[in-house]
XYZ file of C-alpha atoms in Angstrom:
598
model
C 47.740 89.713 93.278
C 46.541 86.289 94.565
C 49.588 84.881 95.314
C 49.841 88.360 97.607
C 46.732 87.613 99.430
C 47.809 84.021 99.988
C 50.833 84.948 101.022
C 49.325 87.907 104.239
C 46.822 84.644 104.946
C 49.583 82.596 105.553
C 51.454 84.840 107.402
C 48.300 85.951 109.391
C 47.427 82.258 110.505
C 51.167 81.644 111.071
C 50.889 84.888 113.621
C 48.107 83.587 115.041
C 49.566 80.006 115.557
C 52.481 81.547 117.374
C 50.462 83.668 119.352
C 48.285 80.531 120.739
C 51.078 78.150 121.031
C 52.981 80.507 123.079
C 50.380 81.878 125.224
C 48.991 78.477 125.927
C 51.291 76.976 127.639
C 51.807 80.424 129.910
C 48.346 80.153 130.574
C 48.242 76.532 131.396
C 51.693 76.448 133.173
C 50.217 79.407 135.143
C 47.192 77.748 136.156
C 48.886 74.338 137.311
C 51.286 76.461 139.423
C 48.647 77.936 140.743
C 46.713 74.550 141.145
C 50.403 73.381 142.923
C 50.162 76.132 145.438
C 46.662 75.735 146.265
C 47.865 71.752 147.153
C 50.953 72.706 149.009
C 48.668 75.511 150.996
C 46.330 72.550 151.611
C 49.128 70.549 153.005
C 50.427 73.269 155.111
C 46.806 73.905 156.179
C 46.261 70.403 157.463
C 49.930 70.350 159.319
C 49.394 73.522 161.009
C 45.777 71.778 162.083
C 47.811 68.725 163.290
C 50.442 71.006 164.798
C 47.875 72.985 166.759
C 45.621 69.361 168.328
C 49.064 67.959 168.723
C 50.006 71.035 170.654
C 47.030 71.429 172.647
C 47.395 67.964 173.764
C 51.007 68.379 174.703
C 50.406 71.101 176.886
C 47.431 69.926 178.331
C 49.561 66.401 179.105
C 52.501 68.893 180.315
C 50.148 70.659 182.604
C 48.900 67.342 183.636
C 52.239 65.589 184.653
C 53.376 69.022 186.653
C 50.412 68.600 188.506
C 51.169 65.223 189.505
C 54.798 65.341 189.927
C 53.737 68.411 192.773
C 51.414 66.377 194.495
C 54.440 63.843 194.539
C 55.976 66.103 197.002
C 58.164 67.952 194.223
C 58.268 72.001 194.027
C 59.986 74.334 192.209
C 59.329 77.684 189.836
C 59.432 75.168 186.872
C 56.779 72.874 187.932
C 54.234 75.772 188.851
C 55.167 77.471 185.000
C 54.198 74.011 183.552
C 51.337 73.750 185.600
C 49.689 77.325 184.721
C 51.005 76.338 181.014
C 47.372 74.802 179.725
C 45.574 77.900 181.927
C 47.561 79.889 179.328
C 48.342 78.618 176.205
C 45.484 76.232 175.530
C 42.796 78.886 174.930
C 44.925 80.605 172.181
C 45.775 76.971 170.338
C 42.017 76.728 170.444
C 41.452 79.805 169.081
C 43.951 78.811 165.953
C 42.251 75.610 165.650
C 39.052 77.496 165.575
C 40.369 80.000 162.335
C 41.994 77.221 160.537
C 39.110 74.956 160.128
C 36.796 78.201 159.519
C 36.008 76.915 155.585
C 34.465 73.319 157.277
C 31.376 73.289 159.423
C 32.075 70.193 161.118
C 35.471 70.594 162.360
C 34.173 74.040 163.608
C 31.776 71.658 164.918
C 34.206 69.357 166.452
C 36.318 72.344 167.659
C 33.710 73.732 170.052
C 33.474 70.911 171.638
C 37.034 69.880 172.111
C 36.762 73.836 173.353
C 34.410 72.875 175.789
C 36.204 69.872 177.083
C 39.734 71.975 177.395
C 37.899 74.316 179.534
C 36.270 71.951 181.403
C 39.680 69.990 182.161
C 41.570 73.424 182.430
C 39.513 74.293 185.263
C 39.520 70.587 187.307
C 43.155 71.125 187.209
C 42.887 74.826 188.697
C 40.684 73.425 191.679
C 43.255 70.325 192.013
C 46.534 72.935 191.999
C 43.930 75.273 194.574
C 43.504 72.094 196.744
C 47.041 71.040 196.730
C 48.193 74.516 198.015
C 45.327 74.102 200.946
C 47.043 71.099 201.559
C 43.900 68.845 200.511
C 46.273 65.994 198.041
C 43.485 63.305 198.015
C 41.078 66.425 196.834
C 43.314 67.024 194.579
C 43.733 63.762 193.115
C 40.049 63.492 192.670
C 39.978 66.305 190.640
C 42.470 65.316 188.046
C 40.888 61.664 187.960
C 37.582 63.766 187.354
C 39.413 65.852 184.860
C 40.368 62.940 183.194
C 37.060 60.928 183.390
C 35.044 63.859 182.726
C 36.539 65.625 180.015
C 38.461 63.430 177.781
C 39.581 65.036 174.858
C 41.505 62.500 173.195
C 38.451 61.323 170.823
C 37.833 65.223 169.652
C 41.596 65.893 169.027
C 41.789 62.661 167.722
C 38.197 62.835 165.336
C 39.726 66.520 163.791
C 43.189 65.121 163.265
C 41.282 62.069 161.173
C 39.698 64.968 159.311
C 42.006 66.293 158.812
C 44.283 63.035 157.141
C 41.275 62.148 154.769
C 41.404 65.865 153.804
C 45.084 65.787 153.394
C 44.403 62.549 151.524
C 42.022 63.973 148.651
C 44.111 66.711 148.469
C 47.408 65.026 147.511
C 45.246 62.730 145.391
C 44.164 65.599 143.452
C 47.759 67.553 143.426
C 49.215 64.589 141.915
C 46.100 64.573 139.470
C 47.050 68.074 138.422
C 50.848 67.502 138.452
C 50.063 64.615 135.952
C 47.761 66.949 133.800
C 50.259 69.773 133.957
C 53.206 67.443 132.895
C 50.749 66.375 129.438
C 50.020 69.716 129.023
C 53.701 70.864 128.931
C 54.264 67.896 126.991
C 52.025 68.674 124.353
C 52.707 72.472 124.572
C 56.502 71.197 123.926
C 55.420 69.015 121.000
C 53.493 71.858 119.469
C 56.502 74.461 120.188
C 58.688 71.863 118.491
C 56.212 71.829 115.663
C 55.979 75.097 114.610
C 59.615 75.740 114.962
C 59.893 73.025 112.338
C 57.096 74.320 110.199
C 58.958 78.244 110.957
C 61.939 76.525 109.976
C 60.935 74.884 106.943
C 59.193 77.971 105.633
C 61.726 79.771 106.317
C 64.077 77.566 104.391
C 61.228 77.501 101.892
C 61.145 81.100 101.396
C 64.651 81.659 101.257
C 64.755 79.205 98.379
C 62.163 80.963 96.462
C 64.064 84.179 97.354
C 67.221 82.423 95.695
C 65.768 81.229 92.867
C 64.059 84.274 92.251
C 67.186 86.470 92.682
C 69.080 83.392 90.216
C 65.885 84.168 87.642
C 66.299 88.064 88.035
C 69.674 87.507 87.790
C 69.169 85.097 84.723
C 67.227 87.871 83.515
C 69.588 90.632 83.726
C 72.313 88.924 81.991
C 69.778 88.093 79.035
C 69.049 91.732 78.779
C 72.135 92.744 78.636
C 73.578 89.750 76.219
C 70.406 91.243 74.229
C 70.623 94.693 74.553
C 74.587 93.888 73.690
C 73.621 91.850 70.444
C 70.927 94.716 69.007
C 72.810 96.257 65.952
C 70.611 99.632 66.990
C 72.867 102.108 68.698
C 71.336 102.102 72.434
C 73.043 104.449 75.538
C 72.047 105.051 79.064
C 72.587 108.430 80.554
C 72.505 109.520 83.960
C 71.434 112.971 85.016
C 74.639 114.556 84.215
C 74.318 112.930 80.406
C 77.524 110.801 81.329
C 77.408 107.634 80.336
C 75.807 105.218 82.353
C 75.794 101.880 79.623
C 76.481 101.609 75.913
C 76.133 98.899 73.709
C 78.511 97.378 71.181
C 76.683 98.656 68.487
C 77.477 102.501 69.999
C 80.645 101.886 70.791
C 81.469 100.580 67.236
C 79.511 103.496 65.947
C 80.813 106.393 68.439
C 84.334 105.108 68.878
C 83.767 103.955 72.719
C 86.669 101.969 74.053
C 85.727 100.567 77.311
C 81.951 100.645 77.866
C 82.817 100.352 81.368
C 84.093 103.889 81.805
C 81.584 106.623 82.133
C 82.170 109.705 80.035
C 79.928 113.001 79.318
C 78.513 112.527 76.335
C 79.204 115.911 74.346
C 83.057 114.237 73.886
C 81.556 110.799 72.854
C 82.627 110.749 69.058
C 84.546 113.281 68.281
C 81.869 116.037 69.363
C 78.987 114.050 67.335
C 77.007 114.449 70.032
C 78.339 118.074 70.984
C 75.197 120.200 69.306
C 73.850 122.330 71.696
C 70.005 121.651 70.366
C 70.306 118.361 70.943
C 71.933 118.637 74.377
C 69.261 121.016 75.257
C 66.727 118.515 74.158
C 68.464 115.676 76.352
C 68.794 117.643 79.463
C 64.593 118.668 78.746
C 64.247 114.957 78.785
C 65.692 114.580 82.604
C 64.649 117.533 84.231
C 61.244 118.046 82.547
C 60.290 114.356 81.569
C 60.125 115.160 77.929
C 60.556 112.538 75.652
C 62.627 112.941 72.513
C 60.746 112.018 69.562
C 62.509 110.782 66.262
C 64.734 114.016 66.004
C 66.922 113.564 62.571
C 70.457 115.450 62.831
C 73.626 114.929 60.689
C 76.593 113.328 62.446
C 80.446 112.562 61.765
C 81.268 109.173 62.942
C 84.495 108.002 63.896
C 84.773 106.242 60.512
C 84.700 109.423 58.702
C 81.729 109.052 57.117
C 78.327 111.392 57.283
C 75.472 109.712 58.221
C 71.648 110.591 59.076
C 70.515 109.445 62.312
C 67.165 109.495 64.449
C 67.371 109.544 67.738
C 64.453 108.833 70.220
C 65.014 109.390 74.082
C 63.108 108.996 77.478
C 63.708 109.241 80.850
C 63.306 106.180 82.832
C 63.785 105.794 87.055
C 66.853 103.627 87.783
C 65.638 100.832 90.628
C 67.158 101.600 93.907
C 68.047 105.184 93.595
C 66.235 108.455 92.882
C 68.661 109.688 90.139
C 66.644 109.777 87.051
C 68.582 108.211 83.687
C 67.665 108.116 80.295
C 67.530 105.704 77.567
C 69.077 106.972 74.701
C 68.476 104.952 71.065
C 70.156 105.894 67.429
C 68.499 105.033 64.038
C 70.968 105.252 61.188
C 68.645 106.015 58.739
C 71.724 107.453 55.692
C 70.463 104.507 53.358
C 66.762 105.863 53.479
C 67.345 109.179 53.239
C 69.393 108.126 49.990
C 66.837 106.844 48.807
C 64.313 109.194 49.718
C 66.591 111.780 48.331
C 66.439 109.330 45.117
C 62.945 109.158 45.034
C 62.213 112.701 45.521
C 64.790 112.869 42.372
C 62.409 110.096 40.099
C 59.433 111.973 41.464
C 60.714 115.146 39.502
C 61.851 113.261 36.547
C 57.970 111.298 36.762
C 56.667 114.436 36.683
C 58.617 115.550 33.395
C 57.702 112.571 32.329
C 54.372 113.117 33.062
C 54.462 116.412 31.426
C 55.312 115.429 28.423
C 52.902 112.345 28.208
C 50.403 115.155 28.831
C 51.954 117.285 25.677
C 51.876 113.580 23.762
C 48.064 113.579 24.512
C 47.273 116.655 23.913
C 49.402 116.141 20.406
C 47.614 112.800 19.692
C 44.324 114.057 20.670
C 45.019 116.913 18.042
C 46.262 114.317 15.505
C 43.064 112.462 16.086
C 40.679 115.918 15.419
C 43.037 116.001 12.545
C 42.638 112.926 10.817
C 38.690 112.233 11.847
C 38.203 115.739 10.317
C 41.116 115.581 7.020
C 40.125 112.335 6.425
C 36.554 112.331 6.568
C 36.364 114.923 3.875
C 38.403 112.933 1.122
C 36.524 110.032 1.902
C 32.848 112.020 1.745
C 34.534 112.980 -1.716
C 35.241 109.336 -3.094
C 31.773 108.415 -1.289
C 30.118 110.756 -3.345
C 31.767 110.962 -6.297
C 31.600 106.778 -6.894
C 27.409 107.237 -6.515
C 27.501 110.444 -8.950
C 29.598 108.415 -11.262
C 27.476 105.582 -11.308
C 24.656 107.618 -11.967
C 25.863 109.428 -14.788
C 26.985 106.243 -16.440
C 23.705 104.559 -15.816
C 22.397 102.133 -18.272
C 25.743 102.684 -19.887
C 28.002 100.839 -16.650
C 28.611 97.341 -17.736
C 28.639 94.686 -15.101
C 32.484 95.277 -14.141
C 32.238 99.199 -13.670
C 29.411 98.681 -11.362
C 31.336 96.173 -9.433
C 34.382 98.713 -9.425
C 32.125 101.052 -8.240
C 30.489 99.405 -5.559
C 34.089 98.444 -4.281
C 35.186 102.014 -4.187
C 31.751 102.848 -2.147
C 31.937 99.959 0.651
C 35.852 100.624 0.934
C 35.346 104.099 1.618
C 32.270 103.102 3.961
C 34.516 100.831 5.662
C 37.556 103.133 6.201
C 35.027 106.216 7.546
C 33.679 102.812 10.141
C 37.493 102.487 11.200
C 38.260 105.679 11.304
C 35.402 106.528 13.685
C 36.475 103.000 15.853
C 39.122 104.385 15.987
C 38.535 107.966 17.178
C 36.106 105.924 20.014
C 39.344 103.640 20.585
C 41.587 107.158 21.891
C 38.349 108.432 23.385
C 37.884 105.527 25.693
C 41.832 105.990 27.159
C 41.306 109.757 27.858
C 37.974 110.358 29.378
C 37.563 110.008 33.019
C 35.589 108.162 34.996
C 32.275 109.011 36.332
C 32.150 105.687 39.410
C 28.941 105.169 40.449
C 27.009 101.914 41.742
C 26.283 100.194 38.866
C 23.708 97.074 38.302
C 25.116 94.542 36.021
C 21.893 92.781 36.116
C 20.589 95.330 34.124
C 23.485 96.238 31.829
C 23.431 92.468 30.619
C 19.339 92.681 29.968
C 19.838 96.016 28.115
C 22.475 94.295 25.746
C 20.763 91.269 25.505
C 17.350 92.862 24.618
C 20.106 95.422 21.856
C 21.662 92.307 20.204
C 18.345 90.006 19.953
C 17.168 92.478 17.480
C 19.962 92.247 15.162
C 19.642 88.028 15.568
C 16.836 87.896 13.388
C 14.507 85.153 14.315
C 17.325 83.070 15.714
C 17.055 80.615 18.336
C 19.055 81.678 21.082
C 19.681 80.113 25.107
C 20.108 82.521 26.580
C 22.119 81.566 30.733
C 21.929 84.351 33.227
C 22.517 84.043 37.124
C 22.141 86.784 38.882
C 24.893 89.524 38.927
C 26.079 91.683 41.793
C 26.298 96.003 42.047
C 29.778 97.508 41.347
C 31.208 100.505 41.674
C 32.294 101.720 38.117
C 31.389 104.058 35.016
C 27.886 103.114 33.395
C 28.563 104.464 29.965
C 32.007 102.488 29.589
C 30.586 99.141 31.270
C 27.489 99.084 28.822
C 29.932 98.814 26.394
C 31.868 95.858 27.319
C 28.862 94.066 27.485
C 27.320 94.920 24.908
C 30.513 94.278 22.860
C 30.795 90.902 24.827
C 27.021 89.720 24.255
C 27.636 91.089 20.773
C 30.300 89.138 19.821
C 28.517 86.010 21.338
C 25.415 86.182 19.261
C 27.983 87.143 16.074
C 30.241 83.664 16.490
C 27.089 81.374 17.347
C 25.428 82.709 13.615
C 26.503 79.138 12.166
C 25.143 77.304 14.837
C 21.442 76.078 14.642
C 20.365 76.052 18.578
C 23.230 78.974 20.203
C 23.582 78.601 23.719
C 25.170 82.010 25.880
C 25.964 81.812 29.436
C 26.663 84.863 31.589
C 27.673 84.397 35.539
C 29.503 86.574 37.889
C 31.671 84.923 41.373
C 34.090 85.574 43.358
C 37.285 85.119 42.587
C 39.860 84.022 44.640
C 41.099 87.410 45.150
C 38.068 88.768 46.554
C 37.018 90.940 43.182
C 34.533 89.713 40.807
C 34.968 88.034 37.594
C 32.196 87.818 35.132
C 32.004 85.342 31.844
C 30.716 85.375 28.929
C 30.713 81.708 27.274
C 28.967 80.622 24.053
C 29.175 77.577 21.751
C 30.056 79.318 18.721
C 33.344 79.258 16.586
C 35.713 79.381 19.316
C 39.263 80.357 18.655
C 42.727 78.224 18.476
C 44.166 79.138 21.411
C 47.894 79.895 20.197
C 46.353 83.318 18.997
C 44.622 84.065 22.263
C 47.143 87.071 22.749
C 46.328 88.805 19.608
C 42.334 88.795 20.346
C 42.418 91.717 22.456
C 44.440 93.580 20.039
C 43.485 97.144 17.921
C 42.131 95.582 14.283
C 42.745 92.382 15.207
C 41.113 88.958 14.085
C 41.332 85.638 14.192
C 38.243 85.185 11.631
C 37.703 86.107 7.792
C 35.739 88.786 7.432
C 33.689 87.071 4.629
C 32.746 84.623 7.295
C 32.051 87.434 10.501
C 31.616 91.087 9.384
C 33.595 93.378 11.837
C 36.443 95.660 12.506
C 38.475 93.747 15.314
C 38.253 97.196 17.958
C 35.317 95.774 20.074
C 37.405 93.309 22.469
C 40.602 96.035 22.581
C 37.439 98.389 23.714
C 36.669 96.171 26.294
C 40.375 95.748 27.317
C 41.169 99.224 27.467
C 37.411 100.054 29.814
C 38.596 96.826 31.920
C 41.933 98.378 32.597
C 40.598 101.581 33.655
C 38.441 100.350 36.070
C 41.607 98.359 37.704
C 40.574 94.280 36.362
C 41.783 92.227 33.524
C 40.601 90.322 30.533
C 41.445 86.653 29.598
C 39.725 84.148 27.281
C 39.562 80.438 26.750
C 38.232 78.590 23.569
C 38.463 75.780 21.036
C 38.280 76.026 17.447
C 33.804 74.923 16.716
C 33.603 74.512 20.661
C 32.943 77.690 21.097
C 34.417 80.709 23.798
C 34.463 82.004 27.058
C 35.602 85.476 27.436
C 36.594 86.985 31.266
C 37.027 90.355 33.150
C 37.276 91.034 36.527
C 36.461 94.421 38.368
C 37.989 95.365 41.930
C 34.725 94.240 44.594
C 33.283 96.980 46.811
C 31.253 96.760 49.816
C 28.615 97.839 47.882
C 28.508 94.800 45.680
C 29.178 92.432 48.361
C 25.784 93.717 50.134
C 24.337 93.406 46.760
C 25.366 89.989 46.265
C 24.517 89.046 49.736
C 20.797 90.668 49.257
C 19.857 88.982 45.556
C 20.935 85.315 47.090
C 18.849 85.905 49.678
């Protein structure tokens, strides 16, 4: 847009420059012609005011020499024509003399008296022709000699005529003045004509450069498209208004069987009639008349290769530069391979969903089995249970030490396997219930299990580490647990330790969710049985030395899981252990987090 309006503001100024430098010099060379005739009427002026003195004198000398040449005895018609020649012409030359010095006062001045003196003489020269005739010669003579003593005009005719040379004077002075102005004017007018051809030229050239270049670019341009358009392995056609061929690419020519892509053809007998359906021809032809575009409409096609393939094709009409004839831009997807293996999927969705299905009939069979062995079981052992504390105290005072310790095993066995079984039964219940999500304060979780644990620690000394933990989204029920589980074990593997130290932090991990740790200087663990910690009844200590069932970290697995983190842990055999889990961060928690450092 700016290199538009530059380009009108050039033009413009370059008008306007032509316009000036050829009206100047019309304007100029107009005025010194004019100035020229002015001069050359000047000149004329003053020779006709020459012409006229010069005249009068002639005639009045004419007159004069008639006169005498009669009173030298001489007659004829001639002499008395020359004679009356100043009675008649001299008047008039006067009168000339009088209009042509009308613009200056003081050769009218000069005028009236030379008038004055050519009457005065004119009429001496009628009384000396009178006194000739009455035969009076010496009369006569006296009045020429007083004509020519009395009235001399010689100084007037000869003061206008000097006048008239100093006027004539000035005013070549000043025509060559303005001849000499004129011919710098022209000059220059030249120069500047010469100029701005140059500078019309050069633009010119200029412009027709930038035309080229542009046209080589556009050109440039073109051919890239093309090459590109070419090179595409996407089908791609251009249609005219018919639907004949206007352009095809390699890749539809390969595809459709095109020979030349040069030759225009309709398109229903591209292919072998692959393009010959009537909806889709329909559709096409809506596309040019109405200026519909064709949206991602999926059809079957033969190819000329035999094979069946699934194809989208898009469409648009488009305005081809230069004409009116609308065209349109046809593109092909081959899309067989996805619909394979959408077909394929579709097929592993039903099979998931058997799958599924029977999972579901495997839970509902397992969650039977469990109501069937917390409630079969349970009885027997109530039975043992019982029966070992009736037996001891029938036998009373008659148990020696060795039945009482038999019995006492039985008791705390049966104890222990109606502990495991309900672990257990919580273990299967923790994998099946859903999840009730709600924003949950870990803060307050880890002071709940803390205060819960302290009271089974006795009077132990106990650091207790705690930086301030964030708000998740997750269930409350199953998260108490971990910790408490967590903080649990910690206090349980720092029992042989005199001063127990337990840290608890929560960050950010690299991911973006939160990881929270547990770490204590208790027992620790050898780290080649780290896999087997998070195990169902597994442990890596005796239980002489830790009472426990080895179900509280596979607890904490299996809660972790559901919620979408992951456990790990990290410890040394007497250097104690840190345990980790990670749960998916929510915007929720990140405000959280954001507000408690504040």
């Amino acid at each position: 847009m700016k290199e538009r309006m530059v380009l009108r503001w050039r033009l413009a100024g370059l008008l306007i420059a032509v316009l000036v430098i050829v009206a100047l010099p019309y304007v100029l060379t107009r005025s010194s012609a004019a100035d020229a005739t002015r001069a050359r009427d000047w000149v004329t002026h003053t020779a006709e005011v020459r012409a006229r003195a010069f005249g009068l004198e002639a005639t009045l000398r004419d007159s004069e020499a008639a006169i005498y040449t009669m009173l030298a005895g001489s007659s004829s018609p001639a002499l008395d024509e020359r004679a009356q020649s100043a009675h008649n012409r001299a008047p008039e030359l006067v009168r000339q003399l009088r209009e042509l010095t009308a613009d200056n006062n003081t050769q009218q001045v000069r005028v009236g008296s030379l008038e004055s003196t050519t009457i005065g003489r004119i009429t001496l020269m009628d009384q000396a022709v009178g006194r000739m005739a009455a035969g009076d010669k010496a009369g006569a003579y006296a009045s020429m000699a007083d004509a020519a003593r009395l009235f001399a005009f010689r100084d007037a005719l000869g003061a206008i005529i000097a006048d008239e040379d100093k006027l004539l004077a000035e005013r070549r002075v000043e025509a060559r003045r303005l001849d000499r102005d004129n011919q710098w004017i022209l000059f220059g007018t030249s120069a500047a004509q010469i100029i701005l051809l140059v500078t019309l030229v050069v633009l010119s050239e200029r412009q027709i450069a930038q035309r080229l270049q542009a046209e080589t670019v556009a050109r440039f341009a073109v051919q890239r498209s093309g090459l590109i358009v070419q090179a595409v392995r996407e089908p791609i056609a251009m249609l005219d208004a018919k639907l004949n061929t206007l352009l095809v690419n390699e890749a539809f020519a390969e595809l459709y069987g095109v020979e030349d892509l040069t030759v225009s053809v309709g398109l229903a007998s591209v292919g072998n009639g692959a393009w010959s359906a009537p909806a889709l021809l329909q559709r096409l032809s809506d596309v040019v008349a109405r200026d519909r575009e064709l949206w991602d409409f999926e059809m079957n096609q033969r190819t000329v290769d035999g094979m069946d393939r699934t194809v989208v094709i898009n469409a648009r009409r488009l305005e081809e530069p230069g004409t009116e004839h609308p065209a349109v831009l046809l593109t092909v997807s081959d899309i067989t391979a996805r619909a394979l293996v959408e077909q394929r999927v579709n097929e592993l969705n039903r099979q998931l969903e058997g799958k599924v299905e029977q999972v579901s009939d495997v839970n509902r069979e397992l969650e039977a089995f469990s109501y069937s062995v917390s409630h079969d079981l349970r009885a027997p052992l109530r039975h043992i249970s019982g029966f070992s504390s009736k037996l001891e105290s029938h036998l009373a005072e008659l148990a020696d030490e060795r039945t009482r310790h038999y019995i006492e095993v039985i008791g705390t066995s049966a104890r222990r396997m109606a502990q495991l079984i309900d672990d257990l039964l919580v273990f299967s219940r923790l994998g099946r219930g859903a999840l009730r999500l709600q924003p949950v304060d870990m803060q307050s979780l880890v002071e709940q299990a803390r205060a819960l644990v302290e009271t089974e620690a006795d009077d132990r000394k106990i650091e207790w580490v705690i930086a301030p933990l964030p708000i998740v989204v997750g269930d409350e029920n199953m998260l108490r647990t971990v910790w408490q589980n967590l903080l649990g074990n910690a206090v349980k593997y720092t029992a042989h330790h005199e001063r127990a130290r337990i840290e608890v932090k929560g960050e950010r991990g690299r991911s973006g969710d939160w990881e929270f740790t547990v770490a204590d200087n208790g027992a620790g663990f050898d780290m080649q049985y780290a896999a087997k910690l998070f195990g169902v009844f597994q442990r890596l200590h005796r239980a002489s030395e830790f009472p426990g069932n080895g179900i509280g970290l596979a607890n904490v697995r299996r809660i972790v899981a559901r919620h979408g983190g992951r456990t790990w842990a990290e410890g040394e055999v007497d250097h104690g252990a840190t345990f980790h889990f990670s749960l998916p961060a929510s915007d929720l928690g990140k405000a959280s987090s954001t507000g408690e450092a504040a």
